[in-house]
Amino acid sequence: MITITKHYIDGAFVESHGREVMDGINPTNGQLIARVTLADEEDARHAIAAAKRALASFGRTTKEERMEILRRLHSAVSARTGDLTKTMVEEYGGVVQFATLIVQAGADVFLSAEKALRELPLTRSWGKTTVTLEPVGVAGLISPWNANAFFLCMKLASAVAAGCTVVMKPSELSALQTRVWLECIHEAKLPKGVCNVVSGRGEVVGAELVRNRDVAKISFTGSAAVGTSIMRDGAATMKRITLELGGKSPNILLDDANLEKAIPNAFIIGFLNSGQACVAGTRLLVPKRRFEEVKQAILDTAPAFPVGDPADPKTAVGPMVNLKQYQRVQSYIRKGIEEGAEVLVGGEGHPPGLESGYFVKPTVFVNVKNDMTIAREEIFGPVLSVITYEDEEDAIRIANDTEYGLHAYVSGTDIQRARRVASQIQAGRVAINGMLDDQQAPFGGFKHSGFGREFGTFGIEAFLEPRAILE
């Protein structure tokens, strides 16, 4: 068992002022693996003060100096991707095939940010007017548990590229992963106070970041409910806010879709990160006339996406992060059955032989109506809802009939048609024929999925304020 009692403030590992101790449980077997001392408001204020001091000089660094720091961060994290992956599998139950990819993507985001910064003009002039893009100030970065290292890298990269100093609050459920990541950050030798990390509860550390007058910007990834409170509470001190919240992403199978490709893709998209992903395509929209074909294809494909030990490269679905999340997913499966949806694959309870961990049966519902709870609310588990539609117009209507708008997917062989459908979906990103990514493309949502964008120049601009000087 590992004991963690320190936070990272002003370039050093310092003992926690907070005294609350939380147990870390391995979700695969329910065993105690860590004891973590959580930060309190005093730790947060200490970190904010360090960031404020560092801003005086770091905010005046050149683009080239910050690009060099981004390259150092990439090297430091890249050197530890194996350790970060192993810890993600142990602490959180992320399946190794996903953990490997997402950790590497986190390391790569520093180089993506370097490229974006190189291409972003920070000064524009006309006549006797000069406009410069200035760092907004100290940024509070609040990240979730479901891909810890990736979110820490992504948020830090954009903020540092802009010349901001940061106080980061990773999820308290990710303390072991955060410890390994912090060793990378320390190795990169950033100027003291540029990156400060305090692990604690949202209602304690997160709340202090949101209300503290010395924090100019909040970037938050998490639930819509918490996002709403951040908007409300941040207004008192005029916080600049970026929110990346939940999703209930549609995956439209057009009637010309090749099911041999589209259905395995639907499983990858729907059960991504064991379903614990904001971008998961959890509503599969299929043409009514191909419904029986689709059902058979799902039954044929399901065995290729087994649940089990996340350290096994063949496993596609691991455990839920903790008991609370397991119970939440079970309650949604029961709700789906109660409301009349039909279980085609999976269902309630633990998979046979996996009773000791927080494992859920990968579940596919058919005969789902878009007004059912399982089609409206973000479940955050391996639960896929199959909804039939009449025609293309009906598919677009159903896809957009949600309070969310983070991500969407379209599958079809006629690429021009797929693009036409994609252009009518109200979502921040729409991927055609697969789970796709581009670290220069904006990431964020419409409607209740939040506002503001991350990645590339869009993500860096979120940490900048324009200043005009007129002569």
PDB file of C-alpha atoms in Angstrom, residues 160-346:
ATOM      1  CA  VAL A 160       1.510  27.219 -20.323  1.00  0.00           C
ATOM      2  CA  ALA A 161       1.471  27.970 -24.063  1.00  0.00           C
ATOM      3  CA  ALA A 162      -0.542  31.110 -23.274  1.00  0.00           C
ATOM      4  CA  GLY A 163       1.862  32.217 -20.527  1.00  0.00           C
ATOM      5  CA  CYS A 164      -0.455  31.481 -17.616  1.00  0.00           C
ATOM      6  CA  THR A 165       0.590  29.956 -14.312  1.00  0.00           C
ATOM      7  CA  VAL A 166      -1.699  27.282 -12.924  1.00  0.00           C
ATOM      8  CA  VAL A 167      -3.162  25.609  -9.892  1.00  0.00           C
ATOM      9  CA  MET A 168      -4.412  22.167 -10.847  1.00  0.00           C
ATOM     10  CA  LYS A 169      -6.975  20.117  -8.962  1.00  0.00           C
ATOM     11  CA  PRO A 170      -7.025  16.566 -10.288  1.00  0.00           C
ATOM     12  CA  SER A 171      -9.660  14.158  -9.043  1.00  0.00           C
ATOM     13  CA  GLU A 172      -8.937  12.779  -5.595  1.00  0.00           C
ATOM     14  CA  LEU A 173      -9.690   9.341  -7.105  1.00  0.00           C
ATOM     15  CA  SER A 174      -6.502   9.623  -9.199  1.00  0.00           C
ATOM     16  CA  ALA A 175      -3.880  10.243  -6.509  1.00  0.00           C
ATOM     17  CA  LEU A 176      -1.491   7.455  -7.571  1.00  0.00           C
ATOM     18  CA  GLN A 177      -1.612   8.497 -11.223  1.00  0.00           C
ATOM     19  CA  THR A 178      -1.141  12.132 -10.224  1.00  0.00           C
ATOM     20  CA  ARG A 179       1.919  11.264  -8.141  1.00  0.00           C
ATOM     21  CA  VAL A 180       3.654   9.606 -11.118  1.00  0.00           C
ATOM     22  CA  TRP A 181       2.645  12.506 -13.386  1.00  0.00           C
ATOM     23  CA  LEU A 182       4.036  15.042 -10.911  1.00  0.00           C
ATOM     24  CA  GLU A 183       7.382  13.290 -10.942  1.00  0.00           C
ATOM     25  CA  CYS A 184       7.407  13.961 -14.704  1.00  0.00           C
ATOM     26  CA  ILE A 185       6.537  17.634 -14.201  1.00  0.00           C
ATOM     27  CA  HIS A 186       9.265  18.020 -11.584  1.00  0.00           C
ATOM     28  CA  GLU A 187      11.753  16.402 -13.966  1.00  0.00           C
ATOM     29  CA  ALA A 188      10.819  18.941 -16.681  1.00  0.00           C
ATOM     30  CA  LYS A 189      12.139  21.721 -14.398  1.00  0.00           C
ATOM     31  CA  LEU A 190       9.516  24.375 -14.983  1.00  0.00           C
ATOM     32  CA  PRO A 191      10.095  27.740 -13.308  1.00  0.00           C
ATOM     33  CA  LYS A 192       8.921  27.559  -9.696  1.00  0.00           C
ATOM     34  CA  GLY A 193       5.250  28.291  -9.211  1.00  0.00           C
ATOM     35  CA  VAL A 194       4.237  27.828 -12.856  1.00  0.00           C
ATOM     36  CA  CYS A 195       2.551  24.468 -12.176  1.00  0.00           C
ATOM     37  CA  ASN A 196       1.057  23.789  -8.735  1.00  0.00           C
ATOM     38  CA  VAL A 197      -1.049  20.698  -7.998  1.00  0.00           C
ATOM     39  CA  VAL A 198      -3.285  20.127  -4.970  1.00  0.00           C
ATOM     40  CA  SER A 199      -5.353  16.967  -4.745  1.00  0.00           C
ATOM     41  CA  GLY A 200      -8.576  17.411  -2.818  1.00  0.00           C
ATOM     42  CA  ARG A 201     -12.330  17.400  -2.988  1.00  0.00           C
ATOM     43  CA  GLY A 202     -14.185  19.614  -5.410  1.00  0.00           C
ATOM     44  CA  GLU A 203     -16.319  21.177  -2.704  1.00  0.00           C
ATOM     45  CA  VAL A 204     -13.124  22.160  -0.816  1.00  0.00           C
ATOM     46  CA  VAL A 205     -10.205  22.823  -3.181  1.00  0.00           C
ATOM     47  CA  GLY A 206     -12.290  23.346  -6.306  1.00  0.00           C
ATOM     48  CA  ALA A 207     -14.563  25.777  -4.489  1.00  0.00           C
ATOM     49  CA  GLU A 208     -11.563  27.806  -3.288  1.00  0.00           C
ATOM     50  CA  LEU A 209     -10.222  28.075  -6.841  1.00  0.00           C
ATOM     51  CA  VAL A 210     -13.607  29.251  -8.115  1.00  0.00           C
ATOM     52  CA  ARG A 211     -14.139  31.935  -5.450  1.00  0.00           C
ATOM     53  CA  ASN A 212     -10.543  33.162  -4.972  1.00  0.00           C
ATOM     54  CA  ARG A 213      -9.990  36.644  -6.424  1.00  0.00           C
ATOM     55  CA  ASP A 214      -6.426  35.831  -7.485  1.00  0.00           C
ATOM     56  CA  VAL A 215      -7.632  33.139  -9.922  1.00  0.00           C
ATOM     57  CA  ALA A 216      -8.635  34.705 -13.243  1.00  0.00           C
ATOM     58  CA  LYS A 217      -9.667  31.615 -15.197  1.00  0.00           C
ATOM     59  CA  ILE A 218     -11.264  28.236 -14.518  1.00  0.00           C
ATOM     60  CA  SER A 219     -11.047  25.327 -16.943  1.00  0.00           C
ATOM     61  CA  PHE A 220     -13.247  22.457 -15.778  1.00  0.00           C
ATOM     62  CA  THR A 221     -13.979  19.003 -17.167  1.00  0.00           C
ATOM     63  CA  GLY A 222     -16.705  17.065 -15.387  1.00  0.00           C
ATOM     64  CA  SER A 223     -20.429  16.910 -14.758  1.00  0.00           C
ATOM     65  CA  ALA A 224     -23.010  19.426 -15.946  1.00  0.00           C
ATOM     66  CA  ALA A 225     -24.247  19.895 -12.367  1.00  0.00           C
ATOM     67  CA  VAL A 226     -20.826  20.982 -11.120  1.00  0.00           C
ATOM     68  CA  GLY A 227     -20.300  23.078 -14.245  1.00  0.00           C
ATOM     69  CA  THR A 228     -23.472  24.996 -13.466  1.00  0.00           C
ATOM     70  CA  SER A 229     -22.267  25.778  -9.941  1.00  0.00           C
ATOM     71  CA  ILE A 230     -18.866  26.912 -11.256  1.00  0.00           C
ATOM     72  CA  MET A 231     -20.568  29.348 -13.648  1.00  0.00           C
ATOM     73  CA  ARG A 232     -22.728  30.714 -10.843  1.00  0.00           C
ATOM     74  CA  ASP A 233     -20.022  31.022  -8.197  1.00  0.00           C
ATOM     75  CA  GLY A 234     -17.347  32.231 -10.607  1.00  0.00           C
ATOM     76  CA  ALA A 235     -19.506  35.176 -11.653  1.00  0.00           C
ATOM     77  CA  ALA A 236     -18.819  36.908  -8.319  1.00  0.00           C
ATOM     78  CA  THR A 237     -15.183  37.473  -9.307  1.00  0.00           C
ATOM     79  CA  MET A 238     -15.726  37.663 -13.100  1.00  0.00           C
ATOM     80  CA  LYS A 239     -13.943  34.386 -13.787  1.00  0.00           C
ATOM     81  CA  ARG A 240     -13.230  33.451 -17.389  1.00  0.00           C
ATOM     82  CA  ILE A 241     -14.601  29.936 -17.670  1.00  0.00           C
ATOM     83  CA  THR A 242     -14.214  26.970 -20.008  1.00  0.00           C
ATOM     84  CA  LEU A 243     -16.508  24.018 -19.327  1.00  0.00           C
ATOM     85  CA  GLU A 244     -16.309  20.570 -20.931  1.00  0.00           C
ATOM     86  CA  LEU A 245     -19.264  18.706 -19.505  1.00  0.00           C
ATOM     87  CA  GLY A 246     -21.256  15.563 -20.223  1.00  0.00           C
ATOM     88  CA  GLY A 247     -22.525  13.976 -23.380  1.00  0.00           C
ATOM     89  CA  LYS A 248     -25.174  11.631 -24.721  1.00  0.00           C
ATOM     90  CA  SER A 249     -23.606  11.270 -28.107  1.00  0.00           C
ATOM     91  CA  PRO A 250     -25.553   9.851 -31.055  1.00  0.00           C
ATOM     92  CA  ASN A 251     -24.006   7.432 -33.523  1.00  0.00           C
ATOM     93  CA  ILE A 252     -26.093   7.471 -36.714  1.00  0.00           C
ATOM     94  CA  LEU A 253     -25.855   4.366 -38.881  1.00  0.00           C
ATOM     95  CA  LEU A 254     -27.047   5.458 -42.313  1.00  0.00           C
ATOM     96  CA  ASP A 255     -28.972   2.896 -44.334  1.00  0.00           C
ATOM     97  CA  ASP A 256     -25.954   2.245 -46.583  1.00  0.00           C
ATOM     98  CA  ALA A 257     -23.631   1.503 -43.639  1.00  0.00           C
ATOM     99  CA  ASN A 258     -21.422  -1.581 -43.884  1.00  0.00           C
ATOM    100  CA  LEU A 259     -22.447  -3.410 -40.708  1.00  0.00           C
ATOM    101  CA  GLU A 260     -19.280  -5.534 -40.670  1.00  0.00           C
ATOM    102  CA  LYS A 261     -17.401  -2.305 -39.946  1.00  0.00           C
ATOM    103  CA  ALA A 262     -20.086  -0.084 -38.434  1.00  0.00           C
ATOM    104  CA  ILE A 263     -21.177  -2.409 -35.598  1.00  0.00           C
ATOM    105  CA  PRO A 264     -17.650  -3.125 -34.266  1.00  0.00           C
ATOM    106  CA  ASN A 265     -17.052   0.634 -34.497  1.00  0.00           C
ATOM    107  CA  ALA A 266     -20.282   1.200 -32.558  1.00  0.00           C
ATOM    108  CA  PHE A 267     -18.962  -1.042 -29.766  1.00  0.00           C
ATOM    109  CA  ILE A 268     -15.602   0.767 -29.728  1.00  0.00           C
ATOM    110  CA  ILE A 269     -17.367   4.149 -29.650  1.00  0.00           C
ATOM    111  CA  GLY A 270     -20.034   3.119 -27.124  1.00  0.00           C
ATOM    112  CA  PHE A 271     -17.811   1.159 -24.722  1.00  0.00           C
ATOM    113  CA  LEU A 272     -14.800   3.468 -24.993  1.00  0.00           C
ATOM    114  CA  ASN A 273     -12.946   3.525 -21.667  1.00  0.00           C
ATOM    115  CA  SER A 274     -15.445   0.980 -20.301  1.00  0.00           C
ATOM    116  CA  GLY A 275     -18.186   3.485 -21.145  1.00  0.00           C
ATOM    117  CA  GLN A 276     -16.677   6.006 -18.719  1.00  0.00           C
ATOM    118  CA  ALA A 277     -16.054   8.609 -21.416  1.00  0.00           C
ATOM    119  CA  CYS A 278     -17.834  11.889 -22.086  1.00  0.00           C
ATOM    120  CA  VAL A 279     -17.495  11.296 -25.843  1.00  0.00           C
ATOM    121  CA  ALA A 280     -18.923   7.762 -25.798  1.00  0.00           C
ATOM    122  CA  GLY A 281     -21.500   7.203 -28.539  1.00  0.00           C
ATOM    123  CA  THR A 282     -24.154   5.719 -26.261  1.00  0.00           C
ATOM    124  CA  ARG A 283     -27.174   6.215 -28.560  1.00  0.00           C
ATOM    125  CA  LEU A 284     -26.971   4.022 -31.662  1.00  0.00           C
ATOM    126  CA  LEU A 285     -29.473   5.286 -34.241  1.00  0.00           C
ATOM    127  CA  VAL A 286     -30.304   2.655 -36.874  1.00  0.00           C
ATOM    128  CA  PRO A 287     -32.705   2.599 -39.850  1.00  0.00           C
ATOM    129  CA  LYS A 288     -35.907   0.767 -38.998  1.00  0.00           C
ATOM    130  CA  ARG A 289     -35.697  -1.365 -42.127  1.00  0.00           C
ATOM    131  CA  ARG A 290     -32.303  -2.760 -41.070  1.00  0.00           C
ATOM    132  CA  PHE A 291     -33.169  -3.267 -37.395  1.00  0.00           C
ATOM    133  CA  GLU A 292     -33.168  -7.096 -37.475  1.00  0.00           C
ATOM    134  CA  GLU A 293     -29.859  -7.090 -39.353  1.00  0.00           C
ATOM    135  CA  VAL A 294     -28.379  -4.738 -36.777  1.00  0.00           C
ATOM    136  CA  LYS A 295     -29.581  -6.875 -33.861  1.00  0.00           C
ATOM    137  CA  GLN A 296     -27.928  -9.959 -35.327  1.00  0.00           C
ATOM    138  CA  ALA A 297     -24.717  -8.033 -36.008  1.00  0.00           C
ATOM    139  CA  ILE A 298     -24.673  -6.852 -32.379  1.00  0.00           C
ATOM    140  CA  LEU A 299     -25.109 -10.408 -31.102  1.00  0.00           C
ATOM    141  CA  ASP A 300     -22.326 -11.592 -33.422  1.00  0.00           C
ATOM    142  CA  THR A 301     -19.969  -8.780 -32.378  1.00  0.00           C
ATOM    143  CA  ALA A 302     -20.502  -8.689 -28.598  1.00  0.00           C
ATOM    144  CA  PRO A 303     -18.183 -11.644 -27.775  1.00  0.00           C
ATOM    145  CA  ALA A 304     -15.274  -9.704 -29.302  1.00  0.00           C
ATOM    146  CA  PHE A 305     -15.653  -7.052 -26.549  1.00  0.00           C
ATOM    147  CA  PRO A 306     -15.171  -9.047 -23.348  1.00  0.00           C
ATOM    148  CA  VAL A 307     -15.296  -7.709 -19.806  1.00  0.00           C
ATOM    149  CA  GLY A 308     -12.528  -8.723 -17.433  1.00  0.00           C
ATOM    150  CA  ASP A 309      -9.083  -8.013 -15.998  1.00  0.00           C
ATOM    151  CA  PRO A 310      -8.066  -4.573 -17.315  1.00  0.00           C
ATOM    152  CA  ALA A 311      -4.398  -5.619 -17.407  1.00  0.00           C
ATOM    153  CA  ASP A 312      -5.218  -8.283 -20.028  1.00  0.00           C
ATOM    154  CA  PRO A 313      -4.661  -6.829 -23.544  1.00  0.00           C
ATOM    155  CA  LYS A 314      -7.705  -8.781 -24.802  1.00  0.00           C
ATOM    156  CA  THR A 315     -10.097  -7.095 -22.344  1.00  0.00           C
ATOM    157  CA  ALA A 316     -12.322  -4.393 -23.844  1.00  0.00           C
ATOM    158  CA  VAL A 317     -14.341  -3.440 -20.750  1.00  0.00           C
ATOM    159  CA  GLY A 318     -12.886  -3.112 -17.266  1.00  0.00           C
ATOM    160  CA  PRO A 319     -14.479  -2.321 -13.891  1.00  0.00           C
ATOM    161  CA  MET A 320     -16.244   0.890 -12.932  1.00  0.00           C
ATOM    162  CA  VAL A 321     -14.004   3.279 -11.022  1.00  0.00           C
ATOM    163  CA  ASN A 322     -15.624   2.647  -7.613  1.00  0.00           C
ATOM    164  CA  LEU A 323     -18.640   1.140  -5.850  1.00  0.00           C
ATOM    165  CA  LYS A 324     -20.679   4.322  -6.238  1.00  0.00           C
ATOM    166  CA  GLN A 325     -20.212   4.275 -10.002  1.00  0.00           C
ATOM    167  CA  TYR A 326     -21.028   0.551 -10.172  1.00  0.00           C
ATOM    168  CA  GLN A 327     -24.287   1.151  -8.305  1.00  0.00           C
ATOM    169  CA  ARG A 328     -25.114   4.126 -10.527  1.00  0.00           C
ATOM    170  CA  VAL A 329     -24.762   2.058 -13.705  1.00  0.00           C
ATOM    171  CA  GLN A 330     -26.804  -0.787 -12.205  1.00  0.00           C
ATOM    172  CA  SER A 331     -29.598   1.649 -11.361  1.00  0.00           C
ATOM    173  CA  TYR A 332     -29.724   2.821 -14.986  1.00  0.00           C
ATOM    174  CA  ILE A 333     -29.866  -0.752 -16.288  1.00  0.00           C
ATOM    175  CA  ARG A 334     -32.808  -1.441 -13.945  1.00  0.00           C
ATOM    176  CA  LYS A 335     -34.455   1.801 -15.063  1.00  0.00           C
ATOM    177  CA  GLY A 336     -34.128   0.807 -18.711  1.00  0.00           C
ATOM    178  CA  ILE A 337     -35.835  -2.528 -18.016  1.00  0.00           C
ATOM    179  CA  GLU A 338     -38.575  -0.833 -15.965  1.00  0.00           C
ATOM    180  CA  GLU A 339     -39.306   1.648 -18.762  1.00  0.00           C
ATOM    181  CA  GLY A 340     -39.757  -1.114 -21.326  1.00  0.00           C
ATOM    182  CA  ALA A 341     -36.452  -1.339 -23.162  1.00  0.00           C
ATOM    183  CA  GLU A 342     -35.331  -4.851 -24.109  1.00  0.00           C
ATOM    184  CA  VAL A 343     -31.960  -6.226 -23.001  1.00  0.00           C
ATOM    185  CA  LEU A 344     -30.284  -7.744 -26.057  1.00  0.00           C
ATOM    186  CA  VAL A 345     -26.839  -8.199 -24.451  1.00  0.00           C
ATOM    187  CA  GLY A 346     -25.798  -8.059 -20.786  1.00  0.00           C
TER     188      GLY A 346
END
